[in-house]
Short mmCIF file of C-alpha atoms and ligand atoms in Angstrom, two decimals:
data_model
loop_
_atom_site.label_atom_id
_atom_site.label_comp_id
_atom_site.label_asym_id
_atom_site.label_seq_id
_atom_site.Cartn_x
_atom_site.Cartn_y
_atom_site.Cartn_z
CA MET A 293 27.11 -9.40 -88.77
CA THR A 294 27.66 -10.00 -85.41
CA LYS A 295 28.47 -6.70 -83.42
CA ALA A 296 27.05 -3.33 -83.96
CA LEU A 297 28.40 -0.01 -81.98
CA ILE A 298 25.64 2.72 -81.17
CA ILE A 299 26.67 6.21 -80.77
CA GLY A 300 23.82 7.88 -78.20
CA GLY A 301 21.78 6.53 -75.36
CA GLY A 302 19.08 9.02 -76.15
CA ILE A 303 15.78 7.37 -76.95
CA GLY A 304 16.55 5.69 -80.56
CA GLY A 305 20.04 4.04 -79.48
CA PRO A 306 19.05 1.58 -76.66
CA VAL A 307 15.68 0.29 -78.34
CA ALA A 308 17.88 -0.26 -81.19
CA ALA A 309 20.19 -2.07 -79.29
CA ALA A 310 17.50 -4.50 -77.89
CA ALA A 311 15.91 -4.75 -81.39
CA LEU A 312 19.14 -5.74 -82.52
CA GLN A 313 19.72 -8.26 -80.05
CA ARG A 314 16.35 -9.84 -80.90
CA ALA A 315 17.71 -9.87 -84.66
CA GLY A 316 20.64 -11.96 -83.31
CA ILE A 317 23.18 -9.05 -83.63
CA GLU A 318 24.96 -7.84 -80.25
CA ALA A 319 25.06 -4.17 -80.04
CA VAL A 320 26.60 -1.88 -77.58
CA VAL A 321 25.58 1.81 -76.90
CA HIS A 322 27.92 4.54 -76.40
CA GLU A 323 26.72 7.34 -74.20
CA ALA A 324 28.18 11.23 -73.85
CA HIS A 325 26.77 11.80 -70.37
CA ALA A 326 27.55 10.04 -67.19
CA GLY A 327 24.00 8.88 -66.47
CA PRO A 328 20.99 8.70 -68.46
CA GLY A 329 18.60 11.35 -68.43
CA ASP A 330 20.13 14.05 -66.72
CA ASN A 331 19.20 17.67 -66.67
CA LEU A 332 16.19 16.80 -69.45
CA GLY A 333 13.65 18.68 -67.94
CA THR A 334 11.23 18.89 -71.20
CA PHE A 335 8.09 16.63 -71.49
CA LEU A 336 7.26 15.00 -74.91
CA THR A 337 4.40 12.62 -76.17
CA LEU A 338 4.83 9.38 -77.38
CA ALA A 339 2.13 8.07 -79.66
CA PRO A 340 0.56 4.88 -80.36
CA ASN A 341 2.90 4.02 -83.11
CA GLY A 342 5.99 4.73 -80.99
CA LEU A 343 4.39 2.92 -78.30
CA ALA A 344 3.88 -0.32 -80.32
CA ALA A 345 7.38 -0.52 -81.64
CA LEU A 346 8.30 -0.21 -77.82
CA ARG A 347 6.16 -3.19 -77.10
CA THR A 348 7.89 -5.25 -80.01
CA VAL A 349 10.81 -4.95 -78.01
CA GLY A 350 9.70 -5.45 -74.54
CA MET A 351 9.97 -1.75 -73.49
CA LEU A 352 6.24 -0.73 -73.47
CA ASP A 353 5.78 -1.54 -69.69
CA ALA A 354 9.10 0.66 -68.32
CA ALA A 355 7.62 3.55 -70.71
CA ARG A 356 4.40 3.47 -69.23
CA ARG A 357 5.53 3.37 -65.71
CA ALA A 358 7.48 6.63 -66.19
CA ALA A 359 4.65 8.65 -67.78
CA ALA A 360 3.39 11.46 -66.20
CA PHE A 361 0.03 11.92 -67.98
CA PRO A 362 -2.03 9.95 -70.64
CA THR A 363 -2.84 12.39 -73.48
CA THR A 364 -5.26 11.03 -75.86
CA GLY A 365 -6.67 14.30 -77.01
CA ILE A 366 -5.70 17.77 -77.99
CA GLU A 367 -8.36 20.62 -77.33
CA PHE A 368 -7.74 23.68 -79.33
CA VAL A 369 -8.95 27.22 -78.18
CA ASN A 370 -7.62 30.70 -79.18
CA GLY A 371 -6.33 33.58 -76.74
CA SER A 372 -10.16 34.00 -75.62
CA GLY A 373 -10.57 30.69 -74.57
CA ARG A 374 -13.09 30.00 -77.78
CA ARG A 375 -12.97 26.58 -78.94
CA LEU A 376 -11.36 25.97 -82.66
CA GLY A 377 -11.41 21.97 -82.35
CA ARG A 378 -10.41 18.64 -80.54
CA LEU A 379 -8.43 16.00 -81.98
CA GLY A 380 -8.13 12.51 -80.50
CA ASP A 381 -5.07 9.97 -81.22
CA GLY A 382 -7.46 7.56 -82.61
CA SER A 383 -6.21 5.20 -79.85
CA GLU A 384 -9.85 3.98 -78.46
CA ARG A 385 -9.52 1.95 -81.88
CA GLY A 386 -6.62 -0.10 -80.54
CA PRO A 387 -5.63 -1.68 -76.95
CA ALA A 388 -5.66 0.69 -73.63
CA GLU A 389 -1.61 0.21 -73.40
CA LEU A 390 -0.83 1.95 -76.72
CA ARG A 391 -3.06 5.16 -75.89
CA THR A 392 -0.62 8.54 -76.10
CA ILE A 393 1.26 9.26 -73.22
CA THR A 394 3.10 12.61 -71.83
CA ILE A 395 6.76 11.89 -70.46
CA ASN A 396 9.14 13.72 -69.40
CA ARG A 397 12.13 13.28 -71.72
CA GLY A 398 14.74 12.49 -68.96
CA ASP A 399 12.25 10.13 -67.14
CA LEU A 400 11.83 8.60 -70.61
CA GLN A 401 15.34 8.18 -71.35
CA ARG A 402 16.21 6.38 -67.89
CA ALA A 403 13.25 4.14 -68.50
CA LEU A 404 14.42 2.83 -71.73
CA ALA A 405 17.98 2.45 -70.59
CA GLU A 406 16.97 0.54 -67.16
CA ALA A 407 14.93 -1.56 -69.65
CA ALA A 408 17.94 -2.09 -72.04
CA ARG A 409 20.07 -2.96 -69.01
CA ASP A 410 17.47 -5.83 -67.72
CA GLN A 411 18.03 -7.21 -71.16
CA GLY A 412 21.61 -7.61 -70.54
CA ILE A 413 22.23 -4.46 -73.16
CA ARG A 414 25.66 -2.95 -72.40
CA ILE A 415 25.45 0.75 -72.10
CA GLU A 416 28.53 2.46 -71.60
CA TYR A 417 28.54 6.04 -70.14
CA GLY A 418 30.99 8.99 -70.27
CA LYS A 419 32.06 7.63 -73.53
CA ARG A 420 31.65 11.10 -75.91
CA PHE A 421 32.49 9.68 -79.29
CA THR A 422 35.22 11.44 -81.55
CA ARG A 423 35.78 9.74 -84.70
CA TYR A 424 35.77 6.70 -86.66
CA THR A 425 37.55 4.84 -89.07
CA GLU A 426 36.40 1.91 -91.44
CA THR A 427 38.39 -0.62 -93.08
CA ASP A 428 37.22 -3.49 -95.32
CA SER A 429 36.32 -5.83 -92.23
CA GLY A 430 34.62 -3.33 -89.50
CA VAL A 431 34.66 0.02 -88.06
CA ALA A 432 36.06 1.46 -85.18
CA ALA A 433 34.99 4.14 -82.87
CA GLU A 434 37.18 6.59 -80.67
CA PHE A 435 36.14 8.05 -77.83
CA GLY A 436 37.08 11.65 -75.75
CA ASP A 437 38.57 9.26 -72.78
CA GLY A 438 41.08 8.15 -74.84
CA SER A 439 39.23 4.27 -75.47
CA SER A 440 38.09 3.14 -78.69
CA ALA A 441 35.37 -0.11 -79.86
CA GLU A 442 35.21 -2.28 -82.52
CA GLY A 443 32.20 -3.51 -84.46
CA ASP A 444 30.75 -4.67 -88.08
CA VAL A 445 28.66 -1.53 -88.04
CA LEU A 446 28.23 1.94 -86.55
CA LEU A 447 24.74 3.53 -85.89
CA GLY A 448 24.45 6.72 -85.41
CA ALA A 449 21.72 7.54 -82.73
CA ASP A 450 23.10 10.53 -81.53
CA GLY A 451 20.47 13.16 -81.88
CA ILE A 452 20.01 16.36 -83.96
CA HIS A 453 23.42 17.87 -83.94
CA SER A 454 25.03 14.54 -84.61
CA LEU A 455 28.59 14.04 -84.92
CA VAL A 456 28.34 10.82 -86.74
CA ARG A 457 26.44 12.57 -89.39
CA ARG A 458 28.76 15.40 -89.70
CA LEU A 459 31.84 12.96 -89.91
CA MET A 460 30.12 10.30 -92.52
CA ASP A 461 29.20 13.06 -94.60
CA PRO A 462 30.60 16.56 -94.25
CA GLU A 463 28.45 18.08 -97.09
CA ALA A 464 25.08 17.23 -95.12
CA PRO A 465 22.98 20.02 -94.44
CA ASN A 466 22.63 21.72 -91.13
CA PRO A 467 19.53 21.44 -88.76
CA ALA A 468 17.11 24.11 -89.84
CA TYR A 469 15.53 26.68 -87.28
CA THR A 470 11.76 26.75 -87.18
CA GLY A 471 11.41 30.46 -85.86
CA LEU A 472 10.15 29.24 -82.39
CA LEU A 473 11.72 29.17 -79.21
CA GLY A 474 10.51 26.88 -76.68
CA ILE A 475 9.93 26.84 -73.12
CA GLY A 476 8.11 24.68 -70.31
CA GLY A 477 7.91 23.07 -67.36
CA TYR A 478 5.84 21.53 -64.42
CA LEU A 479 4.19 22.63 -61.72
CA GLU A 480 3.36 20.37 -58.49
CA SER A 481 0.02 21.96 -58.11
CA SER A 482 -1.61 25.14 -59.42
CA ASP A 483 -4.84 27.03 -58.94
CA VAL A 484 -6.22 26.79 -62.80
CA ALA A 485 -9.06 24.90 -63.80
CA PRO A 486 -8.43 21.20 -64.95
CA THR A 487 -8.13 20.47 -68.38
CA ALA A 488 -10.50 17.68 -69.95
CA GLU A 489 -9.75 14.20 -69.13
CA ALA A 490 -6.35 12.70 -70.81
CA THR A 491 -6.63 15.87 -72.53
CA THR A 492 -3.67 18.95 -73.88
CA ARG A 493 -5.55 22.25 -73.96
CA MET A 494 -3.21 24.16 -76.92
CA VAL A 495 -3.97 28.07 -76.89
CA PHE A 496 -3.58 29.81 -80.17
CA GLY A 497 -2.54 33.11 -78.53
CA LYS A 498 -2.52 36.59 -79.82
CA ARG A 499 1.23 36.50 -80.19
CA ALA A 500 2.30 33.04 -79.13
CA PHE A 501 1.16 29.40 -78.58
CA PHE A 502 0.57 27.74 -75.34
CA GLY A 503 0.10 24.24 -74.04
CA TYR A 504 -0.85 22.78 -70.79
CA GLN A 505 -2.62 19.78 -69.15
CA THR A 506 -3.38 19.14 -65.66
CA GLY A 507 -3.10 15.91 -63.82
CA PRO A 508 -5.03 14.00 -61.21
CA SER A 509 -3.64 15.48 -58.09
CA GLY A 510 -3.53 18.98 -59.62
CA GLU A 511 0.17 19.06 -61.09
CA VAL A 512 0.53 20.78 -64.41
CA PHE A 513 2.75 20.37 -67.52
CA TRP A 514 3.10 23.38 -69.59
CA PHE A 515 5.02 24.78 -72.59
CA ALA A 516 5.02 27.68 -75.01
CA ASN A 517 6.49 28.50 -78.62
CA LEU A 518 7.49 31.79 -79.18
CA GLY A 519 7.84 33.31 -82.73
CA HIS A 520 11.43 34.80 -82.56
CA SER A 521 14.68 35.22 -84.83
CA GLU A 522 17.66 32.74 -84.03
CA MET A 523 19.58 33.45 -81.38
CA THR A 524 22.68 31.51 -80.10
CA ALA A 525 22.80 29.74 -76.68
CA GLU A 526 24.91 32.41 -75.53
CA GLU A 527 22.64 35.40 -76.71
CA ILE A 528 19.66 33.47 -74.92
CA ALA A 529 21.69 33.33 -71.89
CA ALA A 530 23.02 37.02 -71.56
CA ARG A 531 19.31 38.16 -71.72
CA GLY A 532 18.83 36.51 -68.39
CA ASP A 533 16.06 34.24 -67.25
CA ASP A 534 13.91 36.97 -65.31
CA ASP A 535 13.87 39.13 -68.52
CA TRP A 536 12.92 35.91 -70.52
CA LYS A 537 10.14 35.25 -68.18
CA SER A 538 8.96 38.97 -68.39
CA HIS A 539 8.83 38.52 -72.22
CA ALA A 540 6.87 35.65 -71.84
CA LEU A 541 4.13 36.90 -69.50
CA ALA A 542 4.06 39.77 -72.11
CA LEU A 543 3.07 37.81 -75.19
CA PHE A 544 0.40 36.20 -73.13
CA SER A 545 -1.19 38.84 -71.22
CA ASP A 546 -4.12 39.35 -73.36
CA ASP A 547 -4.68 35.55 -73.61
CA LEU A 548 -6.42 33.25 -71.35
CA PRO A 549 -5.85 34.39 -67.44
CA ASP A 550 -4.83 30.67 -66.59
CA ILE A 551 -1.83 30.98 -68.67
CA THR A 552 -0.45 33.64 -66.82
CA THR A 553 -1.43 31.91 -63.47
CA ILE A 554 0.70 29.00 -64.44
CA MET A 555 3.83 31.05 -65.91
CA ARG A 556 3.71 33.22 -62.54
CA ALA A 557 4.38 30.05 -60.70
CA ALA A 558 6.96 28.99 -62.59
CA GLU A 559 10.77 29.17 -61.58
CA PRO A 560 12.66 31.69 -64.17
CA SER A 561 14.81 29.19 -65.38
CA ARG A 562 11.86 27.60 -66.96
CA PHE A 563 11.95 30.51 -69.20
CA ARG A 564 15.34 30.33 -70.66
CA PRO A 565 14.31 29.09 -74.35
CA LEU A 566 15.98 26.53 -76.35
CA GLY A 567 15.97 27.13 -80.43
CA THR A 568 13.50 24.43 -82.19
CA TYR A 569 15.25 22.84 -85.25
CA ASP A 570 14.51 20.06 -87.77
CA LEU A 571 16.20 18.39 -90.42
CA ALA A 572 13.69 17.73 -93.15
CA SER A 573 15.58 15.72 -95.93
CA LEU A 574 19.22 14.26 -96.08
CA PRO A 575 21.03 13.30 -99.12
CA ARG A 576 22.17 10.06 -97.54
CA TRP A 577 21.42 8.29 -94.20
CA SER A 578 24.72 5.84 -94.68
CA ARG A 579 27.96 5.56 -95.97
CA GLY A 580 30.01 2.37 -96.04
CA ARG A 581 29.30 0.63 -92.80
CA VAL A 582 27.68 3.77 -91.05
CA ALA A 583 23.89 4.67 -90.54
CA LEU A 584 22.18 6.83 -88.75
CA LEU A 585 18.92 6.84 -87.14
CA GLY A 586 16.23 9.09 -84.80
CA ASP A 587 16.93 12.77 -85.14
CA ALA A 588 20.42 12.17 -86.62
CA ALA A 589 18.63 11.17 -89.55
CA HIS A 590 15.70 13.44 -89.76
CA ALA A 591 14.69 15.96 -86.77
CA VAL A 592 11.07 16.48 -87.15
CA SER A 593 9.78 19.46 -85.26
CA ASN A 594 8.35 18.98 -81.79
CA SER A 595 4.96 20.45 -83.26
CA SER A 596 4.51 17.10 -84.69
CA GLY A 597 4.74 15.15 -82.02
CA GLN A 598 6.63 12.40 -83.46
CA GLY A 599 10.39 12.60 -82.88
CA ALA A 600 10.52 10.03 -80.17
CA SER A 601 8.00 7.67 -81.83
CA LEU A 602 10.06 7.71 -85.11
CA ALA A 603 13.17 7.49 -83.48
CA VAL A 604 11.91 4.03 -82.26
CA GLU A 605 10.21 3.14 -85.51
CA ASP A 606 13.44 3.64 -87.12
CA ALA A 607 15.56 1.35 -84.48
CA LEU A 608 13.16 -1.68 -85.23
CA VAL A 609 13.40 -1.27 -89.09
CA LEU A 610 17.26 -0.89 -89.38
CA ALA A 611 17.28 -3.83 -86.93
CA ALA A 612 15.11 -6.15 -89.41
CA CYS A 613 16.84 -4.90 -92.18
CA LEU A 614 20.64 -6.12 -90.88
CA ARG A 615 18.92 -9.19 -89.56
CA ASP A 616 17.60 -9.73 -93.02
CA LEU A 617 20.13 -9.10 -95.67
CA PRO A 618 23.61 -10.18 -95.84
CA ASP A 619 25.41 -7.03 -95.93
CA ALA A 620 25.53 -3.73 -94.38
CA THR A 621 25.06 -1.88 -97.40
CA ARG A 622 22.32 -3.41 -98.67
CA ALA A 623 20.52 -3.63 -95.34
CA PHE A 624 21.16 0.25 -94.92
CA ALA A 625 19.74 1.26 -98.36
CA ALA A 626 16.61 -1.20 -97.53
CA TYR A 627 16.03 0.92 -94.01
CA GLU A 628 16.66 3.86 -95.90
CA HIS A 629 13.76 3.15 -98.58
CA ARG A 630 11.44 1.91 -96.21
CA ARG A 631 11.50 4.88 -93.74
CA ARG A 632 12.61 8.19 -95.71
CA ALA A 633 9.19 9.01 -97.58
CA ARG A 634 7.37 8.50 -93.90
CA VAL A 635 9.55 10.80 -91.94
CA GLU A 636 9.81 13.10 -94.57
CA ARG A 637 5.97 13.51 -94.48
CA ILE A 638 6.19 13.95 -91.14
CA ALA A 639 8.69 16.63 -91.04
CA ALA A 640 6.76 18.77 -93.87
CA GLU A 641 3.97 18.33 -91.16
CA GLY A 642 5.42 19.54 -88.26
CA ARG A 643 6.77 22.36 -90.06
CA ARG A 644 3.40 23.05 -91.21
CA ARG A 645 1.91 23.02 -87.65
CA GLY A 646 4.65 25.42 -86.29
CA ASN A 647 4.11 28.10 -88.74
CA GLN A 648 0.51 28.04 -87.34
CA LYS A 649 1.57 29.05 -84.18
CA VAL A 650 3.17 32.56 -84.38
CA GLY A 651 0.40 35.04 -83.54
CA SER A 652 -0.18 38.28 -85.16
CA ALA A 653 -0.63 41.51 -83.89
CA HIS A 654 -3.43 42.02 -86.34
CA PRO A 655 -6.97 41.06 -85.11
CA ALA A 656 -8.30 40.62 -88.69
CA ALA A 657 -5.25 38.32 -89.28
CA ARG A 658 -6.12 36.52 -86.15
CA LEU A 659 -9.66 36.16 -87.55
CA VAL A 660 -8.83 34.83 -90.35
CA ARG A 661 -6.63 32.20 -88.72
CA ASP A 662 -8.99 31.26 -86.25
CA MET A 663 -11.61 30.43 -89.14
CA SER A 664 -9.18 28.33 -91.30
CA LEU A 665 -7.98 26.33 -87.90
CA ARG A 666 -11.82 25.55 -87.23
CA VAL A 667 -12.05 24.24 -90.85
CA VAL A 668 -8.88 22.23 -90.75
CA PHE A 669 -9.41 20.58 -87.26
CA ALA A 670 -13.25 19.73 -88.33
CA LEU A 671 -11.90 17.88 -91.72
CA ILE A 672 -9.08 16.36 -89.62
CA ALA A 673 -11.42 14.96 -86.82
CA ARG A 674 -14.03 13.92 -89.64
CA PHE A 675 -11.79 11.86 -91.79
CA GLY A 676 -9.30 10.62 -89.32
CA SER A 677 -6.57 11.97 -91.43
CA GLN A 678 -4.19 11.70 -88.64
CA ALA A 679 -4.48 8.08 -88.81
CA TRP A 680 -1.61 7.74 -91.30
CA MET A 681 0.56 8.87 -88.23
CA ASN A 682 -0.60 6.95 -85.38
CA ASP A 683 -1.73 3.95 -86.60
CA TYR A 684 1.39 2.75 -88.35
CA ARG A 685 3.04 -0.44 -87.20
CA VAL A 686 6.64 -1.90 -87.71
CA ASP A 687 6.00 -5.65 -88.30
CA PHE A 688 9.14 -6.55 -86.90
CA GLU A 689 8.71 -10.34 -85.55
CA GLY A 690 5.41 -11.47 -87.69
CA SER A 691 3.71 -14.70 -86.98
CA ASP A 692 4.36 -18.18 -87.50
CA SER A 693 2.44 -18.37 -90.74
CA SER A 694 3.63 -14.68 -91.62
CA PRO A 695 7.17 -13.70 -91.14
CA GLY A 696 7.59 -10.13 -90.14
CA LEU A 697 9.49 -7.35 -92.21
CA ARG A 698 11.66 -8.83 -94.84
CA CYS A 699 13.65 -5.75 -96.06
C1 LIG B 965 11.42 20.65 -76.38
C2 LIG B 965 11.46 19.26 -76.83
C3 LIG B 965 10.14 18.65 -77.32
C4 LIG B 965 9.93 17.81 -77.88
N1 LIG B 965 8.35 17.15 -77.68
C5 LIG B 965 8.35 16.01 -78.41
C6 LIG B 965 7.19 15.58 -78.41
O1 LIG B 965 6.08 15.85 -77.82
N2 LIG B 965 6.83 14.38 -79.35
C7 LIG B 965 8.12 13.65 -79.97
O2 LIG B 965 8.24 12.64 -79.90
N3 LIG B 965 9.38 14.13 -79.92
C8 LIG B 965 9.27 15.14 -79.23
N4 LIG B 965 10.74 15.81 -79.50
C9 LIG B 965 11.93 15.42 -79.83
C10 LIG B 965 12.51 14.22 -78.93
O3 LIG B 965 13.08 14.31 -78.13
C11 LIG B 965 13.44 13.51 -80.25
O4 LIG B 965 12.71 13.37 -81.54
C12 LIG B 965 14.42 12.26 -79.61
O5 LIG B 965 14.66 12.40 -78.46
C13 LIG B 965 15.03 11.75 -80.73
O6 LIG B 965 15.78 10.75 -80.07
P1 LIG B 965 16.74 10.24 -80.66
O7 LIG B 965 17.39 9.14 -79.50
O8 LIG B 965 17.24 10.48 -82.05
O9 LIG B 965 18.00 11.70 -80.16
P2 LIG B 965 18.26 11.87 -78.61
O10 LIG B 965 16.94 11.72 -77.79
O11 LIG B 965 18.65 13.59 -78.57
O12 LIG B 965 19.45 11.31 -78.24
C14 LIG B 965 20.90 11.57 -78.47
C15 LIG B 965 22.00 11.10 -77.70
O13 LIG B 965 22.98 10.98 -78.05
C16 LIG B 965 23.91 11.55 -76.96
N5 LIG B 965 25.49 11.95 -77.69
C17 LIG B 965 25.08 13.15 -78.43
N6 LIG B 965 26.57 13.53 -79.04
C18 LIG B 965 27.21 12.42 -78.56
C19 LIG B 965 28.68 12.02 -78.70
N7 LIG B 965 29.46 12.75 -79.56
N8 LIG B 965 29.03 10.75 -78.21
C20 LIG B 965 28.20 10.05 -77.50
N9 LIG B 965 26.82 10.36 -77.45
C21 LIG B 965 26.37 11.32 -77.83
C22 LIG B 965 23.22 12.40 -76.41
O14 LIG B 965 24.06 13.02 -75.05
C23 LIG B 965 21.84 11.58 -75.97
O15 LIG B 965 21.70 10.96 -75.04
C24 LIG B 965 10.67 17.12 -78.25
C25 LIG B 965 12.43 17.69 -78.39
C26 LIG B 965 12.70 18.88 -77.37
C27 LIG B 965 13.88 19.23 -77.45
#
């Protein structure tokens, strides 16, 4: 195995290329967009497990430099501001560099792309993948600009709506709508009271769910999830940004006043929602010389806070399996075997958390919800039951006496 073609220069793609390079396999990334991170104005969190995987491939410093905030804890309150619980990321047990960060998705993409290029990795922009053909000796990818590329394997890191997936397995299920629309943005400054240090405040409101965190200079990152039936992008756009803003303000009108303060100050364009989707379980992650990673293989709801971290973990395990096993078919089978149970468990957890975000018009229903959330958060805090997500580490390199992952 000498050369891998990677489709997608988002989060998993550049990291997979860096891990493959360490495994002695040349990798070239092909990205549809003209450059990294354009027009991706939403935030995500990178958890200790994802940060540890980035450290393994020499990309941690770049990600940390691009981070907006450290976010080591989440405080949960109801719409009246009554505390329901607090969860930490458990990172106080490890080195400071692995503490969860909140980062703009575009800034993260740019940082990873630059770190990859610094390591000598080629990322070709403006290369929209259109199809592939496979022979006994290799695989060829074709792009919208008429060009093509050849390699030993093709890795689809092309996100939740992956074309590689659809071509590889036309029977694969489509991503499922989670019942939530997502909006969010960033304000340079705001009059709201600061959140606790390195803590996102999440509000189970009367009719919808809101999250925000203030930074040291008064800046605010915010997002909201609104329960809604599925809509196409055209239907969403047709409603108009001002109307969406009024709708969101109305949904939170009986909740914490800080929510209204933040949303009033935000541009109407920040209220045009995106549907949130997941892909809980695919029948197959590979076929022949083609395999999937990240959201292309298993999209988890953003309620899990793990999508980016899982894409990074996948990249390392896939590279290690290609390094350690003699042929692609066995390597892909071992990779899937190592990854499937973990990512499907996190997908289910993300779904469960998302289902709790939809408010209710009935005070009694909200009371029951708040009581059960209090119990759940207390149990999680007491028994550290988030550790299975955040404390996971991919042992890619190992040590002299104990070699890393052998697939
Ligand atoms: C609003 C929102 C909030 C989120 N919050 C979190 C969070 O808090 N924590 C978290 O960990 N995750 C979060 N996520 C999920 C996270 O962004 C994804 O899980 C992660 O980006 C997956 O990485 P990936 O590399 O698999 O795919 P992506 O980052 O989506 O990258 C796919 C790349 O493939 C390219 N591409 C697509 N088709 C083609 C083609 N035909 N040819 C060439 N290139 C192509 C795309 O342009 C893109 O650059 C959130 C996502 C959203 C939308």
